CSV table of C-alpha atoms in Angstrom, one decimal:
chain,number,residue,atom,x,y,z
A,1,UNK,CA,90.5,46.2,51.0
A,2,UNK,CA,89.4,42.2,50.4
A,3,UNK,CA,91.9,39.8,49.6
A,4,UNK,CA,91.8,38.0,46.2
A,5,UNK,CA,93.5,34.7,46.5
A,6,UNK,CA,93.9,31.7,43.7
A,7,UNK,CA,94.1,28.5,45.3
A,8,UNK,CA,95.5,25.3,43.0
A,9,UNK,CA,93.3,22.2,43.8
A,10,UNK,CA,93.7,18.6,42.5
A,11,UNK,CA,91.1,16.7,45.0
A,12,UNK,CA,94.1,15.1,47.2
A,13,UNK,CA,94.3,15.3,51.0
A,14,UNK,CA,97.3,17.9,50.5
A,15,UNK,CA,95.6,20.4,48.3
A,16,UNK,CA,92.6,19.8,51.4
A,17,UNK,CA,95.2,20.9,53.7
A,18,UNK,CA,96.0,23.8,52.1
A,19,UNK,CA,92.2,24.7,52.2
A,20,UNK,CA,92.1,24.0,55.7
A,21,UNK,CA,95.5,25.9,56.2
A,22,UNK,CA,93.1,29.0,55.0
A,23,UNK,CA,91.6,29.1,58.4
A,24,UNK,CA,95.1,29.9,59.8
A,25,UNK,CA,96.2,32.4,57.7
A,26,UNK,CA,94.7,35.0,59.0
A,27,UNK,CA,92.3,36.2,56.0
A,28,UNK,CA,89.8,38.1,57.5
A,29,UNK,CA,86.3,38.0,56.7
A,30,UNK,CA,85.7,39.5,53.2
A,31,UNK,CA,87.9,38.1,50.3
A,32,UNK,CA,87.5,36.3,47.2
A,33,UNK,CA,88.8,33.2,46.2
A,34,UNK,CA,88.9,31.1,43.4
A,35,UNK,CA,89.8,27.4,43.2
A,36,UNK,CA,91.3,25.9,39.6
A,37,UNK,CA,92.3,22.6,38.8
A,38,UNK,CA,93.8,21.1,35.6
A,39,UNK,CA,92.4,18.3,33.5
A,40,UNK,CA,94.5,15.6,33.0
A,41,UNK,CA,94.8,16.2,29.5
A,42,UNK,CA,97.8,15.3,27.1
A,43,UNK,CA,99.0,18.8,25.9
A,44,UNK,CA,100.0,17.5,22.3
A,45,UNK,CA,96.5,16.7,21.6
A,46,UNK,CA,94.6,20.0,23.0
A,47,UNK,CA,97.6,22.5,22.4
A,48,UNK,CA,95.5,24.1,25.3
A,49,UNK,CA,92.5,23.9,23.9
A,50,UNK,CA,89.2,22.8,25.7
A,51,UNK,CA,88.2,19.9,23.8
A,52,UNK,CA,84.3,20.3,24.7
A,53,UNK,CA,84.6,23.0,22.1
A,54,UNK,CA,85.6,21.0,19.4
A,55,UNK,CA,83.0,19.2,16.5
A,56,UNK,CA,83.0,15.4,18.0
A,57,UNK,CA,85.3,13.5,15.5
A,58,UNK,CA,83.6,10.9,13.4
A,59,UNK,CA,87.3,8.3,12.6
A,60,UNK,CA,86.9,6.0,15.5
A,61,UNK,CA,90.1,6.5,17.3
A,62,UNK,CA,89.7,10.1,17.1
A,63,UNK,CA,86.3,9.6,18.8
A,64,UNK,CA,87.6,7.7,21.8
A,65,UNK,CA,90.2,10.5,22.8
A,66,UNK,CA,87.8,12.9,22.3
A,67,UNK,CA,85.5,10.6,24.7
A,68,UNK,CA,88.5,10.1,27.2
A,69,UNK,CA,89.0,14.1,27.2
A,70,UNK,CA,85.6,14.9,27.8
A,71,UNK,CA,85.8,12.6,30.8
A,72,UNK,CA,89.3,14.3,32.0
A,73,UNK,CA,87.4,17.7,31.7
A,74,UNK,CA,84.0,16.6,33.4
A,75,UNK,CA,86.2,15.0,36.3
A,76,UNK,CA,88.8,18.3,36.5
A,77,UNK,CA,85.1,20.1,36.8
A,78,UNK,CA,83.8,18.0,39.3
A,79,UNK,CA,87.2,18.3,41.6
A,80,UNK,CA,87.3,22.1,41.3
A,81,UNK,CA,83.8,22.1,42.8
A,82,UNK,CA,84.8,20.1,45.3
A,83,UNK,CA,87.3,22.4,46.3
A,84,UNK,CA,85.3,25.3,45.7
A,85,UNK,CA,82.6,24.0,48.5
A,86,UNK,CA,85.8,23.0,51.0
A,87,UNK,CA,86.6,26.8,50.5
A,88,UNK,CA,83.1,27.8,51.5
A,89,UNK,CA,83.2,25.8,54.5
A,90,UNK,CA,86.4,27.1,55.8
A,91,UNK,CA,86.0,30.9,54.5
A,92,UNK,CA,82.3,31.1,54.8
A,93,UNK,CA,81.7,35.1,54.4
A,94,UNK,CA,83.9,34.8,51.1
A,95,UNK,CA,82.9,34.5,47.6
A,96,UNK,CA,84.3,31.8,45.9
A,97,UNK,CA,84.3,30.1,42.3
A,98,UNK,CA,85.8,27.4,40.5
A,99,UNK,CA,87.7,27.2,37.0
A,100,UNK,CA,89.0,24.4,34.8
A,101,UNK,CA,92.5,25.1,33.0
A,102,UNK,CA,93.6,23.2,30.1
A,103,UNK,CA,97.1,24.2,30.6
A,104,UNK,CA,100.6,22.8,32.0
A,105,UNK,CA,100.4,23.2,35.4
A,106,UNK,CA,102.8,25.7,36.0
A,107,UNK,CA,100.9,27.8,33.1
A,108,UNK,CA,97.9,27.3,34.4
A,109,UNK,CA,98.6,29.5,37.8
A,110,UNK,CA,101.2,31.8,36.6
A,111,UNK,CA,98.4,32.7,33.5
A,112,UNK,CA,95.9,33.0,36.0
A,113,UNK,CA,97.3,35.1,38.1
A,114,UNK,CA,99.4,37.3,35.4
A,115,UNK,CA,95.6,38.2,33.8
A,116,UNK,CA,94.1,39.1,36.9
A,117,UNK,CA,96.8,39.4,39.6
A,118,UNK,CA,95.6,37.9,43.1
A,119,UNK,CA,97.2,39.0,45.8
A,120,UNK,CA,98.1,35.3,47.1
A,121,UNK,CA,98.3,32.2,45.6
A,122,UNK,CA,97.7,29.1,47.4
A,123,UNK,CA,99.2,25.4,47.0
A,124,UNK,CA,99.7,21.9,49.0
A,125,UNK,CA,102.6,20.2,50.0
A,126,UNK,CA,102.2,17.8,48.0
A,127,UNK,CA,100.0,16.7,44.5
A,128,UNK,CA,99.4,13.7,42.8
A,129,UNK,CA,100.3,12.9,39.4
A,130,UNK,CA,97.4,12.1,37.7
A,131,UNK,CA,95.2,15.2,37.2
A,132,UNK,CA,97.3,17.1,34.4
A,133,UNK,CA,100.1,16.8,36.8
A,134,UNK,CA,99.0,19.9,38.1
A,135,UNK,CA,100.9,19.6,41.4
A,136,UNK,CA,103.1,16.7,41.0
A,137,UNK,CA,106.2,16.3,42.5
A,138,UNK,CA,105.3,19.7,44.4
A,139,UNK,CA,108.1,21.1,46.5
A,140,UNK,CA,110.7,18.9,45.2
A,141,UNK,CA,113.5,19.3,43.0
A,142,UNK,CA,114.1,21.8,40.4
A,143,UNK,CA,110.9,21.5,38.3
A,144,UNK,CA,108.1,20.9,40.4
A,145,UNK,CA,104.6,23.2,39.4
A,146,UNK,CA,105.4,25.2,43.2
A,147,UNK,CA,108.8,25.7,42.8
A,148,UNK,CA,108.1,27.2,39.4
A,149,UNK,CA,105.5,29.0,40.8
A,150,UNK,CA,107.8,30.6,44.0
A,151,UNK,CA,109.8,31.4,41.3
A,152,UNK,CA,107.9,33.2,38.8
A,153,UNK,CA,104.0,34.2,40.4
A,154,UNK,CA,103.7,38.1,40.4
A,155,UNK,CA,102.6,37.6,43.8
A,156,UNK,CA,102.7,36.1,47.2
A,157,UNK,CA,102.6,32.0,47.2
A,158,UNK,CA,101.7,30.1,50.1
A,159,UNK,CA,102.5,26.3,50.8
A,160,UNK,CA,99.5,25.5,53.2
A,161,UNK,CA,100.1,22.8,55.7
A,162,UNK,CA,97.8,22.1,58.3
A,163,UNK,CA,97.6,19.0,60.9
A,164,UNK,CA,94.0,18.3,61.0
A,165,UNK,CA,94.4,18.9,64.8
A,166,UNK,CA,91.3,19.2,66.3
A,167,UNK,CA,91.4,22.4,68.6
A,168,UNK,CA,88.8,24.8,69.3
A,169,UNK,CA,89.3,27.7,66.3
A,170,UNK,CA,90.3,30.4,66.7
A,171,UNK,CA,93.1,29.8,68.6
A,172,UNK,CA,96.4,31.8,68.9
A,173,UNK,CA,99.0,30.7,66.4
A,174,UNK,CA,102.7,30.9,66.1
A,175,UNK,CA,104.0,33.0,63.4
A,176,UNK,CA,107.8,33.2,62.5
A,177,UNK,CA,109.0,36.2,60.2
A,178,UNK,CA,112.9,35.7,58.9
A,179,UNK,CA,114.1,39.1,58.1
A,180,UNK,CA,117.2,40.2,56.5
A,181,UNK,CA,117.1,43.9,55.5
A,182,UNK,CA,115.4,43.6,52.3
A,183,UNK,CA,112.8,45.3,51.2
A,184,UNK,CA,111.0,41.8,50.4
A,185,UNK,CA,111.1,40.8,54.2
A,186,UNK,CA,109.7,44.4,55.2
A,187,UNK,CA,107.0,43.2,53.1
A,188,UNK,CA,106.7,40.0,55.1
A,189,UNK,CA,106.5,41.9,58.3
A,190,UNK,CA,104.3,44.0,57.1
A,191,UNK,CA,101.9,41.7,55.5
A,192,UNK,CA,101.8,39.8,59.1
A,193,UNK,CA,101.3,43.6,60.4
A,194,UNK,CA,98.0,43.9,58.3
A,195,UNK,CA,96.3,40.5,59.1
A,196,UNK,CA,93.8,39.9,61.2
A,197,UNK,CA,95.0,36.9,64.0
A,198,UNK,CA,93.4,35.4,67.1
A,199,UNK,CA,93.9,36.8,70.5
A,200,UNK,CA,96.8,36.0,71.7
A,201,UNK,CA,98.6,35.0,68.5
A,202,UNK,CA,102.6,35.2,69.1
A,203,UNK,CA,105.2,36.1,66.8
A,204,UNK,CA,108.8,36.0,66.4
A,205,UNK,CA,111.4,37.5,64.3
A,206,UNK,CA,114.4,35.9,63.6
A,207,UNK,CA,117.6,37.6,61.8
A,208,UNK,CA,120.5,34.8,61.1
A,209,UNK,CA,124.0,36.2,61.2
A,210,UNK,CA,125.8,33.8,58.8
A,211,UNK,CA,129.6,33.7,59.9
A,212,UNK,CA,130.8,31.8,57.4
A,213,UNK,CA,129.5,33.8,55.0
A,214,UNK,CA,130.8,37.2,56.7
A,215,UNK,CA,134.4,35.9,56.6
A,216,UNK,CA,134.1,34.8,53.2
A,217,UNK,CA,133.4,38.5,51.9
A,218,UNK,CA,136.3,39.8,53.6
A,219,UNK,CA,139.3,40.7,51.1
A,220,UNK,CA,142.1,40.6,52.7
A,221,UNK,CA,144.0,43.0,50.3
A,222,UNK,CA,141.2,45.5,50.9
A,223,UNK,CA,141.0,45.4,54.5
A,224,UNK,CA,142.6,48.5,56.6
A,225,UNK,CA,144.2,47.9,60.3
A,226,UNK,CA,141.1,49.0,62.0
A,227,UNK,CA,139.2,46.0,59.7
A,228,UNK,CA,139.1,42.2,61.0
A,229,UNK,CA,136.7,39.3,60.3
A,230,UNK,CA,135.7,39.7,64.4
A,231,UNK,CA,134.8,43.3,63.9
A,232,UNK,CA,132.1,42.3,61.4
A,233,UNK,CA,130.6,39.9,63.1
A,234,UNK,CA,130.2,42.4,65.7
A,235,UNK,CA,128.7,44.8,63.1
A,236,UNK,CA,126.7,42.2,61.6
A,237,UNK,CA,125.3,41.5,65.5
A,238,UNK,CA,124.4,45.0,66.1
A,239,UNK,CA,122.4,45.0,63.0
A,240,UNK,CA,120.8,42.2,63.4
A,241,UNK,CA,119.8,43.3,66.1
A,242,UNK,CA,118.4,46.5,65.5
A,243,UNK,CA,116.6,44.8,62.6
A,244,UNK,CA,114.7,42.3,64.6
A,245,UNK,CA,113.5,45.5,67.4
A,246,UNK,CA,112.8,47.8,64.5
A,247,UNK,CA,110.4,45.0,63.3
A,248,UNK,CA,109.1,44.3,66.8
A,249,UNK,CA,108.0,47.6,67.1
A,250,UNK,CA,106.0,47.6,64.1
A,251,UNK,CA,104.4,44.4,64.8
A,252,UNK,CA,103.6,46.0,68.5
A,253,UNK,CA,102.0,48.6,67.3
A,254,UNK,CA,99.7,46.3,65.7
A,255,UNK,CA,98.9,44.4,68.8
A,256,UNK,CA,100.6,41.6,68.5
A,257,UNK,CA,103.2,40.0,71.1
A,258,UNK,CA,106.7,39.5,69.5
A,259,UNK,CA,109.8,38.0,70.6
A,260,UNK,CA,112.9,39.3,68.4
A,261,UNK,CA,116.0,36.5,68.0
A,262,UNK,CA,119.1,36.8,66.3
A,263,UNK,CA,120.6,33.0,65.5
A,264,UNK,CA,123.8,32.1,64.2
A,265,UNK,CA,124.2,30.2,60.8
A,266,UNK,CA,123.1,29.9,57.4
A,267,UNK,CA,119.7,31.6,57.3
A,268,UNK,CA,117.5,28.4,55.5
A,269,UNK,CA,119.0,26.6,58.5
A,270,UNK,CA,118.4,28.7,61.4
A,271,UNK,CA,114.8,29.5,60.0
A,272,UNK,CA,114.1,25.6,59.6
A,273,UNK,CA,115.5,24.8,63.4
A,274,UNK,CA,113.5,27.8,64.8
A,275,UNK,CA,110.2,26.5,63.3
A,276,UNK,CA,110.8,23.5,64.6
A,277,UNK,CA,111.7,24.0,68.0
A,278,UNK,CA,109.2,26.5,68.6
A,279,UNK,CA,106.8,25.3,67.1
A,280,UNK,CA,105.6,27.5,64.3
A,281,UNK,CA,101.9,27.7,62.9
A,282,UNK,CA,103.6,29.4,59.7
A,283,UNK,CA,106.3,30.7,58.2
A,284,UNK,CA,107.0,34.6,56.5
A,285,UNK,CA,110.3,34.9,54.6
A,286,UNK,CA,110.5,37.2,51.4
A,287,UNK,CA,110.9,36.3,48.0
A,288,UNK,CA,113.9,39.0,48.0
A,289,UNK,CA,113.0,40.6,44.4
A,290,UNK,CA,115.2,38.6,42.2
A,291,UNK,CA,114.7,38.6,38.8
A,292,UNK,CA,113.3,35.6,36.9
A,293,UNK,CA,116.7,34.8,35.1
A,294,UNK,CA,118.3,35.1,39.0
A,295,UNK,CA,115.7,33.2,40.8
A,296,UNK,CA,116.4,30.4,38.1
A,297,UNK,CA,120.2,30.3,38.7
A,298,UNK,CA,120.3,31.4,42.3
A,299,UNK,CA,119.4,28.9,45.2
A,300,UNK,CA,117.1,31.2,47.8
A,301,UNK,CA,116.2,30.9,51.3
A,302,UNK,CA,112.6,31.0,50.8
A,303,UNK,CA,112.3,28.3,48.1
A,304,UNK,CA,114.5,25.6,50.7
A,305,UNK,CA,112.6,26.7,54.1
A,306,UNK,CA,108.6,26.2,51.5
A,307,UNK,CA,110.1,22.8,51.2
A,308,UNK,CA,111.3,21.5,54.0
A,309,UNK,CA,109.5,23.1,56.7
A,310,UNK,CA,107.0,20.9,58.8
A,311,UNK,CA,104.3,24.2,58.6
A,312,UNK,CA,102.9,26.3,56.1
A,313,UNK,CA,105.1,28.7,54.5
A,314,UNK,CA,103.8,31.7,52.7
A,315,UNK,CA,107.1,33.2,50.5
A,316,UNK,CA,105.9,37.1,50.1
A,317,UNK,CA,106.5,39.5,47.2
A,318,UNK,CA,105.9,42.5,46.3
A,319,UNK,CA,103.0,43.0,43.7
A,320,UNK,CA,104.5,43.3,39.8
A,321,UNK,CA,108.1,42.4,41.2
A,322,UNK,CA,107.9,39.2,39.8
């Protein structure tokens, strides 16, 4: 089945990475893409609204922000072109288009992809401020559009990163899974399962046993003689454990090489030190299914490890668990 994927472009070199990124991710050959970038448009005027659709205004001050918006929507045009033809060169079997949003950035993907779900959607590291904001600020702090959209997007989000290295392509990658007995990070494995990656690509899986928080879930009034803090770190070993093998059989069976590792730690951590040390090509951590009002009031691994990670991260959900 071809991927769909919606890619947020605003014409920096970040949002290029993240195009470039796309030869990495292990696509395939037959998908279809589409590349949308905001105007930078002040909301309180348009309400949303694209102002080429309006009767010109005739009062004079009227007329020149009518002008000025024009010009924001036939530059927003321009840049999603741009990025649609970047797409092309790095996907070339794919079929790609380009689309202009008039919306807040955040309401300009999570729309998008709530009307006609992709099953990815793609963002930089970083955005500038100017066009519509659209990815401002992205990956830091609270509000930024890709926090908001990890948060809330139906679907798989990616954060694409990519050097600019200049190797001969394809060449094997390094992919890093962080699994913890959800159903989200099945998903992740399994997703990495059903791409298609160079010869030779490697993979590891990595389950972080978090001591700290182990002993901190102990109650002492509820815990019988044959209960201690050591024997569940023991447990919580042997399960690791088995979780990282039961995933490396899986991935196995899909022809890829895989090296399972359990670390010790809080997860974000041992994810971030992994990726580093390694180094990883990309990371897969799930989304882990909260709900909207939880993933606003909950911190999560997979929001801290898209934003400080040195490589791509791609953060996968389940379709319509968002």
């Amino acid at each position: 089945m071809a991927c769909k994927i919606l890619i947020g472009y605003d014409g920096t070199e970040f949002s290029n990475q993240a195009i470039a990124d796309l030869s990495h991710a292990g696509l395939g050959v037959d998908g279809e893409a589409v590349v949308v970038t905001a105007a930078d448009l002040w909301p309180a005027i348009t309400d949303g609204v694209d102002p080429r659709t309006r009767a010109e205004p005739t009062e004079p001050m009227a007329r020149t922000a009518y002008t000025l918006l024009s010009a924001a929507m036939a530059e927003a045009e321009s840049t999603a072109k741009q990025g649609a033809e970047r797409v092309r060169a790095t996907l070339p079997t794919w079929k790609v288009t380009s689309e202009v949003s008039t919306q807040s950035p955040t309401k300009a993907l999570i729309a998008l992809a709530e009307k006609s779900p992709p099953d990815l959607i793609v963002v930089g590291p970083r955005g500038r401020s100017a066009v519509a904001q659209f990815f401002a600020k992205v990956i830091r702090g609270a509000g930024s559009v890709a926090q908001q959209v990890i948060r809330y997007a139906p679907c798989s989000v990616r954060i694409g990163r990519h050097s600019g290295e200049q190797t001969s392509w394809p060449r094997p990658l390094n992919i890093l899974i962080g699994v913890d007995g959800s159903s989200e990070s099945a998903a992740a494995v399994q997703c990495v399962a059903m791409r298609s990656w160079p010869v030779g690509t490697k993979v590891r899986v990595v389950a972080a046993l978090d001591q700290f928080a182990m002993s901190m879930m102990v109650v002492p009034n509820l815990m019988t003689p044959e209960m201690s803090t050591d024997t569940l770190l023991v447990d919580g070993r042997l399960w690791a454990r088995q979780a990282v093998d039961r995933c490396a059989v899986e991935l196995n069976e899909a022809g890829l090489k895989v090296e399972p590792v359990v670390g010790e730690g809080d997860p974000k951590h041992v994810l971030l030190r992994e990726a580093e040390d390694w180094p990883a090509d990309c990371v897969f951590v799930g989304a882990h299914g909260m709900s909207r009002f939880e993933r606003v009031l909950l911190g999560s691994v997979s929001a801290a490890v898209a934003e400080r990670a040195h490589c791509s991260v791609e953060i996968v959900r389940h379709p319509g668990s968002g």
